[in-house]
XYZ file of C-alpha atoms in Angstrom:
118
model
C 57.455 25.554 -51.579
C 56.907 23.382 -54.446
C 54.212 20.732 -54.524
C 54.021 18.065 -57.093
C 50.289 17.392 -57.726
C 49.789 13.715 -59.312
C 46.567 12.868 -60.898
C 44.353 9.818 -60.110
C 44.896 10.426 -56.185
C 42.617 9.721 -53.127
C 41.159 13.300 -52.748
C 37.979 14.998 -53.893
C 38.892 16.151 -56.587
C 41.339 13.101 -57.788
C 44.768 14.404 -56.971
C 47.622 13.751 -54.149
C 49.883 16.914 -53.508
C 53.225 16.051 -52.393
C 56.237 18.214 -51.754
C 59.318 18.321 -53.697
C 61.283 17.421 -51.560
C 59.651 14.467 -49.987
C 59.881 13.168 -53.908
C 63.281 14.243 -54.191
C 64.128 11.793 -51.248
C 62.588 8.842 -52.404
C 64.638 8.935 -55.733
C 67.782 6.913 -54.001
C 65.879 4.211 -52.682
C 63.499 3.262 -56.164
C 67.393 3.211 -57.757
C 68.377 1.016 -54.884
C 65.414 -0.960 -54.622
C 65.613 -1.999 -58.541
C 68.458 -4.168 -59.961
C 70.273 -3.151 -62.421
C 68.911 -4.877 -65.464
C 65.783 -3.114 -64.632
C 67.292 0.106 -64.246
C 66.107 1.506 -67.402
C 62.397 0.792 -67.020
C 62.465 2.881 -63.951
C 64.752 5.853 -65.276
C 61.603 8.184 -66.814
C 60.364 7.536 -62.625
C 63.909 8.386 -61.194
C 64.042 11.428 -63.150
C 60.874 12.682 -62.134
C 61.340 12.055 -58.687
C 65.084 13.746 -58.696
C 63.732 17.365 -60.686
C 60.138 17.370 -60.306
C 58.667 18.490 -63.398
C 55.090 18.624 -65.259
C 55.276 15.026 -66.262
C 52.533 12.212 -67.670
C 53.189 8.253 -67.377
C 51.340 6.157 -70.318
C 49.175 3.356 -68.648
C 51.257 0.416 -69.215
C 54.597 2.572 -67.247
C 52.414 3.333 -64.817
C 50.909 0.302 -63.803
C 54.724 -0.955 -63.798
C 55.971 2.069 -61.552
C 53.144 1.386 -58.876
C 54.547 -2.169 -58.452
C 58.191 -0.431 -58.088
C 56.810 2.231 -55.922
C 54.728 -0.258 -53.931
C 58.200 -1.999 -53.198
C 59.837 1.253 -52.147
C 57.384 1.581 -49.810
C 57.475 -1.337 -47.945
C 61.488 -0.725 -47.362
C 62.137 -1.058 -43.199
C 64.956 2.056 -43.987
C 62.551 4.884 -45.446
C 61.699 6.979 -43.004
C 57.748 7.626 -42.451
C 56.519 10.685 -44.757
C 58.486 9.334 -47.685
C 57.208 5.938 -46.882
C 53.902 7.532 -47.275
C 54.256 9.380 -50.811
C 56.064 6.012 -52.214
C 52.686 4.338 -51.064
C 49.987 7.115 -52.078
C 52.366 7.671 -55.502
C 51.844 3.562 -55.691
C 48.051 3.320 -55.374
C 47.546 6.601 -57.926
C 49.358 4.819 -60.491
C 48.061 1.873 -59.996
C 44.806 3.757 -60.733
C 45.570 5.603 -63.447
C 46.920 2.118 -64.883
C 43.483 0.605 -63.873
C 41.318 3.340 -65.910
C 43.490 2.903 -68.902
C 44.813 6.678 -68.318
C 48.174 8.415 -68.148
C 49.395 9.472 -65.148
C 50.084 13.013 -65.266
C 52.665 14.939 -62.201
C 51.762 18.821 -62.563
C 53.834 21.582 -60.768
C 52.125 24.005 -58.038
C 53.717 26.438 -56.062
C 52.114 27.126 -52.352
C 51.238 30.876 -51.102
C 54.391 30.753 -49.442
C 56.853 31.161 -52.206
C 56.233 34.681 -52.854
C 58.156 37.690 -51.789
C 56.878 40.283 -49.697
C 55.986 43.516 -50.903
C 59.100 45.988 -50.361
């Protein structure tokens, strides 16, 4: 499995881990939650969440994807664990924004993704 780990997060050591695929989900609603004169201040954020990647968001994006996020969030149609990542992915960048640092996504793979010894 794939986890996305995003800096400036609410654990111990500073980071959220969120799978792929729970990323990968909320993709459709930040493009339907954002009109379409917007659309292009949100496209480096809809292409991260569609291929997760190793990624970093300057300060100033940041702080302007955690309002977008924030809104995502609040959406009475996404279901619960995306609902979650859209908020925790929210308050990170909004932190991130808030120490004047990027916002970097990094790439981890869990135990699970390797093959068994033949």
């Amino acid at each position: 499995m794939t986890i996305v780990a995003v800096s400036h997060g609410a654990d111990f050591f500073g980071l959220d881990h969120h799978p792929s695929t729970v990323l990968v989900q909320l993709a459709p609603y930040v493009t339907n939650s954002t009109p379409y004169s917007q659309q292009a201040d949100i496209a480096p954020l809809v292409a991260a969440l569609e291929a997760p990647a190793d990624q970093e968001f300057p300060p100033d994006q940041a702080a302007q994807l955690a309002g977008q996020l924030r809104k995502v969030s609040r959406d009475r149609h996404l279901k619960g664990k995306p609902a979650a990542a859209a908020r925790a992915l929210a308050d990170a960048a909004a932190r991130a924004a808030a120490d004047h640092d990027p916002w970097h996504w990094t790439i981890t793979q869990t135990s699970h993704d390797t093959a068994p010894a033949a």
